[in-house]
XYZ file of C-alpha atoms in Angstrom:
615
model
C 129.894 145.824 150.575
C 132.972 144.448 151.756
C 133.356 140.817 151.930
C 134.799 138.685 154.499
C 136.061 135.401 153.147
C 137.883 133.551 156.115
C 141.706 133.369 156.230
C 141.962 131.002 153.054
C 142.770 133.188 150.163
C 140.120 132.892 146.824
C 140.270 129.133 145.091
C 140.361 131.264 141.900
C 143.569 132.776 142.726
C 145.586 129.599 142.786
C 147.994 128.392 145.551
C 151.487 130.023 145.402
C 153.679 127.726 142.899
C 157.397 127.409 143.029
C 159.218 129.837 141.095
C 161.433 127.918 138.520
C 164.608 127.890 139.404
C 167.060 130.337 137.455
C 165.972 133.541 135.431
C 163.416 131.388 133.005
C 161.477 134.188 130.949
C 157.998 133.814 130.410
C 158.151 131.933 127.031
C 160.467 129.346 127.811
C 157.924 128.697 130.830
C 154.975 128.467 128.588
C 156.751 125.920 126.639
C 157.338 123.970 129.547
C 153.810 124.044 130.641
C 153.231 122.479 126.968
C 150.863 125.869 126.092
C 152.978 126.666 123.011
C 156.217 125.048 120.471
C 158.944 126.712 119.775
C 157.901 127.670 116.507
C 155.281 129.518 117.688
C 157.366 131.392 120.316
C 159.695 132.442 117.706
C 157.323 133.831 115.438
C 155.958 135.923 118.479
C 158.878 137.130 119.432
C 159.726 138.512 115.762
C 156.259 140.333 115.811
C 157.070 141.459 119.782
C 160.382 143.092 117.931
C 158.258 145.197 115.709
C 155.451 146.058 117.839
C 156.934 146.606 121.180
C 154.220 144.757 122.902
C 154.795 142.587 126.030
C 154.859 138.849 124.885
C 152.035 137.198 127.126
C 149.855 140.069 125.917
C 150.176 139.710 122.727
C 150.213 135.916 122.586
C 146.435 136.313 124.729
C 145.393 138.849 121.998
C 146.391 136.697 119.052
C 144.588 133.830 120.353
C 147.433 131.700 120.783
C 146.994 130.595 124.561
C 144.315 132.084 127.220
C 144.789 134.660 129.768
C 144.635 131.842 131.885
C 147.544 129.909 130.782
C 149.513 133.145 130.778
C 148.644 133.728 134.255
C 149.453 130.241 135.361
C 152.858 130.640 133.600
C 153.681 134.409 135.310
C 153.061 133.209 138.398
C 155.790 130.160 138.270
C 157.966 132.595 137.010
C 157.765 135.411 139.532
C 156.407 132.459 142.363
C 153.256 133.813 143.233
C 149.629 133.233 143.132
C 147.568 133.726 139.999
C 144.284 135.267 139.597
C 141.929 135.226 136.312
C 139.330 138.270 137.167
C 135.934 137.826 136.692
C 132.233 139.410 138.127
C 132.203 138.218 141.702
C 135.700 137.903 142.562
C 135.981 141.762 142.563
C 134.350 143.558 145.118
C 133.231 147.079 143.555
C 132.865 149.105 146.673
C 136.639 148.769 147.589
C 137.734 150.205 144.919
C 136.644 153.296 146.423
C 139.003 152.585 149.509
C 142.318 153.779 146.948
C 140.266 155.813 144.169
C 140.143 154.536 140.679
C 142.692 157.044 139.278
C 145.210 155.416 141.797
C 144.529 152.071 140.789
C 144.976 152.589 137.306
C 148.667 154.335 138.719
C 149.409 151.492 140.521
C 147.800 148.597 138.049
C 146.039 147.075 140.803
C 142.433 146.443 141.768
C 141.271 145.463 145.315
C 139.393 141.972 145.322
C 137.578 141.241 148.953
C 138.886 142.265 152.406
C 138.840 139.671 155.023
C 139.392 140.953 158.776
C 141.537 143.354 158.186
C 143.780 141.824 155.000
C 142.630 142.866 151.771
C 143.910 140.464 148.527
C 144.316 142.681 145.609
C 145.444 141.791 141.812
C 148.187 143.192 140.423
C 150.057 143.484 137.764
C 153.688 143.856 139.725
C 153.081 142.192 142.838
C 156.645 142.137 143.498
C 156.804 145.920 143.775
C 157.067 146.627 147.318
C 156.389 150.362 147.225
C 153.416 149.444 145.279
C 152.600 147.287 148.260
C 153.455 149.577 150.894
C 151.198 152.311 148.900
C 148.262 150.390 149.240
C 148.706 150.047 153.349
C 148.707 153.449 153.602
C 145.569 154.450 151.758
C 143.357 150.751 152.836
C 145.051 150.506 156.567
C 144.722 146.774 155.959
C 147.613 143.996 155.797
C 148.537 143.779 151.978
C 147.965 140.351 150.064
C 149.011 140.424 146.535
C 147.918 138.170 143.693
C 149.224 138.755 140.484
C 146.797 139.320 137.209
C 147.013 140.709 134.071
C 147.335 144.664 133.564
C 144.773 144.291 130.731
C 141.944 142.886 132.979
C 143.016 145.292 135.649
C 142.559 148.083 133.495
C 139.234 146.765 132.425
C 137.613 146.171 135.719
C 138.911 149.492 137.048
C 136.899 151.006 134.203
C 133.256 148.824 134.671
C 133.674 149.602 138.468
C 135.049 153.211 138.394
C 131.252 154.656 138.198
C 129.312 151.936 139.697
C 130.200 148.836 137.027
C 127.647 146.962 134.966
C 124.836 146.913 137.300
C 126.637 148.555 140.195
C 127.742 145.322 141.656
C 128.926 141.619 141.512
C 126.541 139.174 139.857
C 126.125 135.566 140.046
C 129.373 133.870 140.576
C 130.007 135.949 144.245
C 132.288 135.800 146.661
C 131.611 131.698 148.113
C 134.117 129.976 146.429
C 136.700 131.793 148.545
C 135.102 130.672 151.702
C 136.690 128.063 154.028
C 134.487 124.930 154.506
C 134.545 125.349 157.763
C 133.025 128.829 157.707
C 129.752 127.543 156.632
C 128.774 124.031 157.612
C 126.146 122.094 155.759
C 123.123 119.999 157.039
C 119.586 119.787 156.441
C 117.384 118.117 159.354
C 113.812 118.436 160.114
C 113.097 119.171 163.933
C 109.558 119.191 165.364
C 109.848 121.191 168.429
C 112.040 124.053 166.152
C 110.902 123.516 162.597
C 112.754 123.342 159.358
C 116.574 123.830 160.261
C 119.018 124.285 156.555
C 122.180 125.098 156.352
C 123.785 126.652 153.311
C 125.100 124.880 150.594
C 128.707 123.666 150.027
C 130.481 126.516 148.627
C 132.595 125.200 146.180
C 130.005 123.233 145.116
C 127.259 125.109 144.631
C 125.891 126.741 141.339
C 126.145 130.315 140.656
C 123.107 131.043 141.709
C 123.259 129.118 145.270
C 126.722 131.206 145.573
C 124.746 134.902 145.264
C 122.271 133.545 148.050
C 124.573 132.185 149.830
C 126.700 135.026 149.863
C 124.121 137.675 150.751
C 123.059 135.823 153.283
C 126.811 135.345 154.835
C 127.803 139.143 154.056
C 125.123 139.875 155.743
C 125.454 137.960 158.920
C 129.100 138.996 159.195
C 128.282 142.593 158.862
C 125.541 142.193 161.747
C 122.781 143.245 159.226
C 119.188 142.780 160.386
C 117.200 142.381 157.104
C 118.426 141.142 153.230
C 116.002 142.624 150.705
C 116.081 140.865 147.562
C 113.861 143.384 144.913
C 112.726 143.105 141.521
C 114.453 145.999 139.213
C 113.767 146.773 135.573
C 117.756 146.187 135.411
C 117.223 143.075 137.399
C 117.649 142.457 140.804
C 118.661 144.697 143.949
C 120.123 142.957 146.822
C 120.434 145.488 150.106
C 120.480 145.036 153.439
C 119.947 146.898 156.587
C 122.817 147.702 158.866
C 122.215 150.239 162.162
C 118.511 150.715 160.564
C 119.675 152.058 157.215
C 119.387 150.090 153.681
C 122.922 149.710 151.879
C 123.075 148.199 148.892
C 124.711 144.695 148.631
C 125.264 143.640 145.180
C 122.917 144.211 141.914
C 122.826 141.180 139.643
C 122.163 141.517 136.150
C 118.932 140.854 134.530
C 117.551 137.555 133.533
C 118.372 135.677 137.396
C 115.530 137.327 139.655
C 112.816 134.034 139.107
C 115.842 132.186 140.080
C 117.284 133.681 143.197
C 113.802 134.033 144.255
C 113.248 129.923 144.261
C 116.595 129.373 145.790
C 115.588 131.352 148.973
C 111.758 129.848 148.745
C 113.141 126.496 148.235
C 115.721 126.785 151.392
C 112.290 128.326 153.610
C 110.542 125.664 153.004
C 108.039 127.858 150.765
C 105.689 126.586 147.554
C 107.608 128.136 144.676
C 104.795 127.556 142.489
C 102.574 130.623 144.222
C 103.639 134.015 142.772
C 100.763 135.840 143.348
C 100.226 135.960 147.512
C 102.484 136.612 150.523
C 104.396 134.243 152.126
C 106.455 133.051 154.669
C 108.966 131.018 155.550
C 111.945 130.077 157.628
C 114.996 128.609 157.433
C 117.640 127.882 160.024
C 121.749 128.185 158.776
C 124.810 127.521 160.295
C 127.533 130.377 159.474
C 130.438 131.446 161.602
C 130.031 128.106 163.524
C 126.833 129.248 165.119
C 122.946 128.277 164.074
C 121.066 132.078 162.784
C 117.561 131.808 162.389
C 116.234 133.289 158.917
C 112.525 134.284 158.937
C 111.692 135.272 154.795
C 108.445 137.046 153.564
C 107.100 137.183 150.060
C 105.698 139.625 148.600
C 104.127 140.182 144.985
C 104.976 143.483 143.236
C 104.638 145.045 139.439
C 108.258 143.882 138.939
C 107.724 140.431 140.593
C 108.254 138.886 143.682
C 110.168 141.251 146.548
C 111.610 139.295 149.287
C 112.735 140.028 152.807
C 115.130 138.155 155.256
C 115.029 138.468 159.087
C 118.200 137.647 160.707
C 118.046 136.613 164.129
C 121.044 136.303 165.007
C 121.737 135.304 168.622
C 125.212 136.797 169.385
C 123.549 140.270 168.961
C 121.285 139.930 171.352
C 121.616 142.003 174.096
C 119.044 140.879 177.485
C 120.380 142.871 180.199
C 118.597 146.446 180.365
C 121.743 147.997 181.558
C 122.780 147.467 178.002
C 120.095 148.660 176.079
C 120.750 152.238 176.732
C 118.485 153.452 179.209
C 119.518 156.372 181.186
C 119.613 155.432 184.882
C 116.123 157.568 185.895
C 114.619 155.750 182.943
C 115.704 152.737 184.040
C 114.964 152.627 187.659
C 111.364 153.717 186.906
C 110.767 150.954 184.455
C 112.608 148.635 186.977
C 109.978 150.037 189.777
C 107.004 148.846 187.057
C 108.097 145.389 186.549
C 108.547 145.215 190.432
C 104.644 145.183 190.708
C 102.314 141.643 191.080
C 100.660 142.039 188.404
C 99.014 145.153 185.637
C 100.066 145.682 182.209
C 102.961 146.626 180.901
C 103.394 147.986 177.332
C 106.277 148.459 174.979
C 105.514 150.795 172.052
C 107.154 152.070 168.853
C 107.283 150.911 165.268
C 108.674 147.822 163.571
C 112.511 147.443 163.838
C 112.300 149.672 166.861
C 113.719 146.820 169.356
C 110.316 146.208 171.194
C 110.809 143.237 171.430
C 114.426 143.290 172.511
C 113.288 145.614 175.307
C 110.372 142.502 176.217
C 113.479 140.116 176.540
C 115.500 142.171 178.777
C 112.742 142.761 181.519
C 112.020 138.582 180.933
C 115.450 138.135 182.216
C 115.131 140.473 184.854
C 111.996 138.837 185.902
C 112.634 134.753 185.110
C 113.856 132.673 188.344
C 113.060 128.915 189.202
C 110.515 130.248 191.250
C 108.467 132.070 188.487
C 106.166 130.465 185.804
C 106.676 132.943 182.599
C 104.974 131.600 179.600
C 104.958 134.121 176.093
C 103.074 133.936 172.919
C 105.058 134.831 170.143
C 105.199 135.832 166.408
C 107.693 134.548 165.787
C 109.610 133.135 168.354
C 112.628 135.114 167.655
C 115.034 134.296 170.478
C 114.911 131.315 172.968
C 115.306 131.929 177.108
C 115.878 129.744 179.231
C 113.221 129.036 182.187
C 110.534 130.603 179.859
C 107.834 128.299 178.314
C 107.625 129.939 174.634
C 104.508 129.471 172.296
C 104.706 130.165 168.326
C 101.578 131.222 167.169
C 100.153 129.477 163.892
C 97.296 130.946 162.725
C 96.255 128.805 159.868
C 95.378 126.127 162.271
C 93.879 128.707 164.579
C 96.383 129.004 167.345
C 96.250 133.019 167.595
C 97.131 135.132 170.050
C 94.126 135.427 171.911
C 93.216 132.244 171.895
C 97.032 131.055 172.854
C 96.503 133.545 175.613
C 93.560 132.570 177.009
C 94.490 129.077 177.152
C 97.426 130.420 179.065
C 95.650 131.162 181.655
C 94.897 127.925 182.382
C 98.657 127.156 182.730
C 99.188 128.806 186.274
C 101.696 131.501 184.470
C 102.988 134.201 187.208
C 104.596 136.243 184.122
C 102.651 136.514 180.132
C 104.389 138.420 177.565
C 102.387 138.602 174.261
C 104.687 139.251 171.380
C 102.035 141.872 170.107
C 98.698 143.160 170.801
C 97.127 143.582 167.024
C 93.025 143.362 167.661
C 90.522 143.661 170.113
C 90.240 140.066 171.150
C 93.935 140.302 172.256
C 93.595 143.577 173.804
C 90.886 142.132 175.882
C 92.272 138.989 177.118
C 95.619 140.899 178.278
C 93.727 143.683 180.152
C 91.642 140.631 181.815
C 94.668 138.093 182.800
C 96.158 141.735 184.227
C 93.174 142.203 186.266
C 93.055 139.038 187.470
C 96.960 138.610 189.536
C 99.223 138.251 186.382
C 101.829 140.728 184.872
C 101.044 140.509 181.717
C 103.728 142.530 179.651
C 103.053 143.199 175.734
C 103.901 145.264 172.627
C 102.143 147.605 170.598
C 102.336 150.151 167.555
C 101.955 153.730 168.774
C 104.227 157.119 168.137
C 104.870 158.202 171.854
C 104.045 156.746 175.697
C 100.699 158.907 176.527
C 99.908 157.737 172.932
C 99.108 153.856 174.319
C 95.403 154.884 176.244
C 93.656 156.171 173.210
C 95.083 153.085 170.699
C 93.741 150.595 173.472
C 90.379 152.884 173.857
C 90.359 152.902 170.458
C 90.424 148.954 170.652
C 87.640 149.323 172.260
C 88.872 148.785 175.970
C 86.922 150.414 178.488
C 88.746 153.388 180.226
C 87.515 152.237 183.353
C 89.005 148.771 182.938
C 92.461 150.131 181.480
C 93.119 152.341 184.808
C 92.939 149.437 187.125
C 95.187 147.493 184.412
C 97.307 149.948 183.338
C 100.952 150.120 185.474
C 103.438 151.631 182.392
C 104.605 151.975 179.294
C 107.973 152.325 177.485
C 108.053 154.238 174.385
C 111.023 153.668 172.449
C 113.257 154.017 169.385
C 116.739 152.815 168.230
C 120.051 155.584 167.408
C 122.449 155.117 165.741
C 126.173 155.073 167.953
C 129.407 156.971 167.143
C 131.478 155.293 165.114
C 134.937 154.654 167.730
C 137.258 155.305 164.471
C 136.258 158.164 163.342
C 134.951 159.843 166.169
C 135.505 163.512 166.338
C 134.142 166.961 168.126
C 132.274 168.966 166.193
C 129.859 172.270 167.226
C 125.941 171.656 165.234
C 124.360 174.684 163.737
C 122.021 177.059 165.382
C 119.508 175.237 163.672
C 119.886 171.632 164.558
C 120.414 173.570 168.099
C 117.367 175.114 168.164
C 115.679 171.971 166.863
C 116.942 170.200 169.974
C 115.817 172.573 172.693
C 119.744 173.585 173.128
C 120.001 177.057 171.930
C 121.920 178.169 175.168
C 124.392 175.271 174.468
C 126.190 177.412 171.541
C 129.873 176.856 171.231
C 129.976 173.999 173.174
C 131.294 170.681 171.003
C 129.433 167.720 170.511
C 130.506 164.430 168.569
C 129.702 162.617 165.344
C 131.736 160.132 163.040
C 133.837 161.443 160.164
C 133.301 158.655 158.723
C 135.706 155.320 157.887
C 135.966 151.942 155.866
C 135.029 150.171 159.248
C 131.921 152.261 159.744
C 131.041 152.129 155.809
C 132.006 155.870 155.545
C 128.811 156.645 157.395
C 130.301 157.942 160.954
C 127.929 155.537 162.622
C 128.421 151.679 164.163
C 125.657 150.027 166.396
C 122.474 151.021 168.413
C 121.143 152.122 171.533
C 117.591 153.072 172.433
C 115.891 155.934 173.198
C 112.984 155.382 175.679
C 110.425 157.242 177.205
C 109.000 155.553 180.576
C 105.956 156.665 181.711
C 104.540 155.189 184.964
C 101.084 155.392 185.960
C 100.889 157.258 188.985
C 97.543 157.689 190.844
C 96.856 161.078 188.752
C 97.177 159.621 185.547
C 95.424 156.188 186.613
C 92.482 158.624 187.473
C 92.336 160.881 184.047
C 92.623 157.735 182.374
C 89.416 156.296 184.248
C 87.588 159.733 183.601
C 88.876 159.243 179.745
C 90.945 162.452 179.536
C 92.784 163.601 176.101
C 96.163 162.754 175.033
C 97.826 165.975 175.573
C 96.229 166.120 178.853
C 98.126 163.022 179.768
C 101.221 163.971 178.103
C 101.169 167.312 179.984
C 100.803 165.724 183.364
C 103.637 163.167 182.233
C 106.208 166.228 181.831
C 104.697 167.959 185.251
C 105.635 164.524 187.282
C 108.767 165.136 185.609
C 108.750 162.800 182.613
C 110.926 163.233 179.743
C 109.992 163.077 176.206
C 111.684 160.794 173.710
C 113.338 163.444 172.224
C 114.187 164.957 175.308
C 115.632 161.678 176.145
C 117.619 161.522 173.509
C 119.000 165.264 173.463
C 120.423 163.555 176.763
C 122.105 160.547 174.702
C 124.081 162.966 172.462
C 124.846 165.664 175.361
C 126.750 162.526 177.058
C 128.255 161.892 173.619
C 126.520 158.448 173.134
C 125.030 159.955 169.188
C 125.310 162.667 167.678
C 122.269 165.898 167.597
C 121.221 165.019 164.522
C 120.795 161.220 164.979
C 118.545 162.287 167.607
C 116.446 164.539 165.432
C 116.231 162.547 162.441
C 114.326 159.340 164.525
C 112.301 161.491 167.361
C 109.643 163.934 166.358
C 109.354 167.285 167.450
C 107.975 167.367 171.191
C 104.633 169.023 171.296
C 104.123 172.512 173.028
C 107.305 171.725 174.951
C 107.142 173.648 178.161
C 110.489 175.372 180.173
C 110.027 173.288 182.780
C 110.319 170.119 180.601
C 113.635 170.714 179.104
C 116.483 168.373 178.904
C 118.674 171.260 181.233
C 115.588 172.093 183.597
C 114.554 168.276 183.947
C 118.380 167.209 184.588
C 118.583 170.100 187.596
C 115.438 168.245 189.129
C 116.394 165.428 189.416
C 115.573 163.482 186.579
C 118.226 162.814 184.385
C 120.974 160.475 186.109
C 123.876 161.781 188.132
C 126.040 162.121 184.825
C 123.431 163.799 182.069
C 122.394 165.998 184.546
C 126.015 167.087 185.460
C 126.403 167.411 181.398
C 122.918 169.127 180.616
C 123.400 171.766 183.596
């Protein structure tokens, strides 16, 4: 985890006091402060001449004065700010950045990073070469705080292999938070719902500070989920970055009932109910911009699990050119939307950016002169110059029956946020048939996939060709990390795997891996899609009811491209790497000579610049 903390420094590490003037040694400045007499002082130093021991440490060990107070009086001496360690000032994962057996060297221990200037307690932070040291290993602008070697040796130790629960506990990372970084309000609104903001930092109890922490780490580190899990330790706190679960922070024991009420409380959730789902949602304001927060309950052996949707608008991305379609893809999903009306389909699993993809073509499609009106669940982001409907089942506004009552509304353009039952597979393929373009999501592996789930359905193959214009099958990759990026050549294997066995000895690219990228080699997403478009062949074999594979195998003879095939692409135009690719496509089915990535590109399929690459 690394947390970001504004540009004010930690409120536990005081502000920088004046040095006192002259060469004042650390005793004469703790009897200044009033912490000690003179008598006492003089019987320490007579036991410092015997043992050898630094003063301040030895007055802290015989209980004269706190570690505190000896802090406080250091850093007047040496004029520089003081900080008293503790579980959530310390962020355990940078330690990693300079190696524990280099901190204990150098008597230092990395606190929190904050973009791109890392504070770090130590015991010398007048030692410049110390300083300097600790550029060259972090690559981050240097802030030193000064704190006592004994606690620095101590939380080098609980950290070196993971600490006392792997992680910060309940007293994280807020307090050294700018107000303004996180505004506070609470207001009810009726057209949006519950809007909160979180709490007042410095203000808030522990136990508001780990929420409120996890849920600004996370925004800051463009995460798309927070999962808060029950542990027999205690609690795990992760959250998803690029489609992969990182762990956050592990609490100790004993706070899991409680961090669960904080985040029911704040989404507007009955506390009270442990034993059934839930749902909530909250609106905050971090970063000086409102994020949307949609949290599910769920009971488990342990207790309650949680999970937090971010919906953060900054990341979203509308226009299609920025999705990552490949420009053959592209201009034959383009040449789908184009048409009056049918039924267009987005497919792939959940988190796969369906309805991302839905947004994009809405914005393609949305003028003054167009009536678009969507049914939602939820309403993730808002459009403008589209009419968007939240469903609410418990009072019986579904999808089908928001849909059908659509129809009453004059819409040119319905997108349903997700075809899940019959009913709603019905009323779509109807408002298609009837002058609407109706486009929709649904859960299916691969493109010729779709006709047997809506058969299935139980729509009628003869009603589904005249419906049916396309469908996108899609899934998100993981991007090269820009920092790390280097050429590398895969195995014969991973080759093989990817239908490039003649591309031997040719370099491809992946991420060594860096602190920016979380030593992973990876930083953002693109999609991987496979557009099929229903072309008077397969309209037919769908009317006649004809297999999967025989529709998949007239997909590749029209010159159609699989979604790994599509994604072989991505990485041979060094947009991922090989095994990205592989590790979220499955392995293409009975894949023909004709239908490979370096056959399809000399056809004409690929776009000017894969094909150049694949042939």
């Amino acid at each position: 985890m690394s947390v970001a903390a504004g540009d004010n420094p930690a409120k536990a590490a005081a502000p920088a006091p004046q040095a006192i003037p002259g060469k004042m040694r650390v005793g004469d400045a703790l009897i200044a402060e009033g912490a000690i007499t003179r008598e006492q002082l003089d019987r320490a130093l007579a036991e410092q001449k015997s043992s050898q021991r630094k003063l301040g440490e030895m007055l802290v060990e015989n209980g004269v004065i706190s570690s505190t107070v000896l802090i406080r009086a250091l850093a007047r001496v040496l004029g520089v700010r003081g900080v008293a360690l503790r579980h959530g000032l310390v962020d355990p994962a940078l330690l990693k950045a300079i190696g524990a057996e280099e901190a204990e060297r150098l008597r230092c221990i990395p606190m929190f990073k904050v973009r791109g200037v890392m504070t770090v307690a130590m015991a010398e932070p007048q030692s410049l070469p110390t300083i300097d040291r600790l550029k060259a290993l972090t690559g981050c602008k240097i802030r030193p705080v000064l704190s006592t070697g004994a606690d620095i040796q101590e939380y080098i130790k609980k950290y070196a292999h993971g600490g006392e629960g792997g992680g910060p506990d309940v007293n994280a990372f807020l307090t050294s938070l700018a107000e303004s970084d996180v505004s506070v309000v609470e207001r009810e609104s009726v057209d949006e719902g519950p809007s909160t903001d979180l709490d007042k930092m410095v203000a808030g109890s522990p136990i508001v500070n780990l929420v409120n922490i996890a849920f600004l780490t996370a925004v800051r580190d463009k995460a798309s989920d927070i999962h808060i899990e029950p542990d027999k330790k205690g609690t795990r706190i992760r959250y998803r970055i690029d489609g992969v679960l990182r762990d956050l922070m592990r609490p100790p024991a004993g706070i899991h009932a409680s961090v669960v009420s904080r985040v029911k409380v704040i989404g507007k959730m009955d506390i009270a109910e442990k034993r059934l789902p839930q749902e909530g949602r909250v609106r905050i304001v971090a970063e000086g911009r409102e994020i949307d927060l949609r949290v599910s309950s769920m009971p488990t052996l342990l207790g309650e699990k949680l999970v937090v949707r971010i919906l953060d608008k900054q990341n979203l991305r509308v226009r299609m050119e920025d999705l990552g379609f490949r420009p053959a893809a592209l201009a034959v999903f383009k040449r789908v939307l184009e048409m009056p009306h049918g039924l267009v389909l987005v497919t792939g699993p959940t988190g796969s950016g369906k309805t991302t993809t839905l947004y994009s073509a809405l914005d393609l499609l949305r003028s003054p002169e167009v009536n678009i009106l969507t049914v939602e669940d939820p309403v993730e982001y808002q459009l403008e110059m589209v009419n968007q409907i939240q469903t609410n089942e418990p009072i019986g506004l579904t999808f089908a029956r928001a849909l059908r009552s659509i129809l009453r509304q004059d819409p040119d353009v319905i997108m349903v946020g997700e075809i899940r039952d019959q009913e709603t597979a019905r009323v779509a393929v109807q408002a298609a048939l009837t002058g609407h373009l109706v486009l929709a999501t649904l859960h299916t592996n691969d493109a010729p996939g779709t006709v047997a789930r809506l058969v299935d359905m139980g729509i009628e193959p003869y009603l589904l060709s005249s419906a049916f214009n396309g469908v996108v099958a899609q899934r998100l990759a993981r991007t090269i990390c820009k920092g790390c990026r280097t050429k590398y050549f895969p195995s014969e294997q991973v080759l093989l795997d990817a239908g490039l066995s003649d591309h031997a000895g040719r370099p491809f690219v992946k991420g060594a891996g860096c602190i920016q990228c979380h030593d992973s080699g990876f930083a953002g997403r693109l999609g991987v899609y496979e557009v099929m478009e229903v072309t008077p062949t397969i309209r037919r074999m769908i009317h006649h009811g004809r297999p999967t594979h025989e529709l998949r195998d007239q997909h590749r003879k029209e010159g159609g491209l699989t979604l790994r095939q599509e994604g072989v692409l991505l990485a041979i135009d060094h947009r991922t790497s090989l095994e990205e690719i592989l590790r979220v496509t499955q392995v293409d089915e009975e894949p023909s000579a004709a239908a490979t990535p370096k056959a399809a590109g000399a056809a004409g399929v690929v776009g000017a610049g894969g094909a150049k690459e694949a042939a």
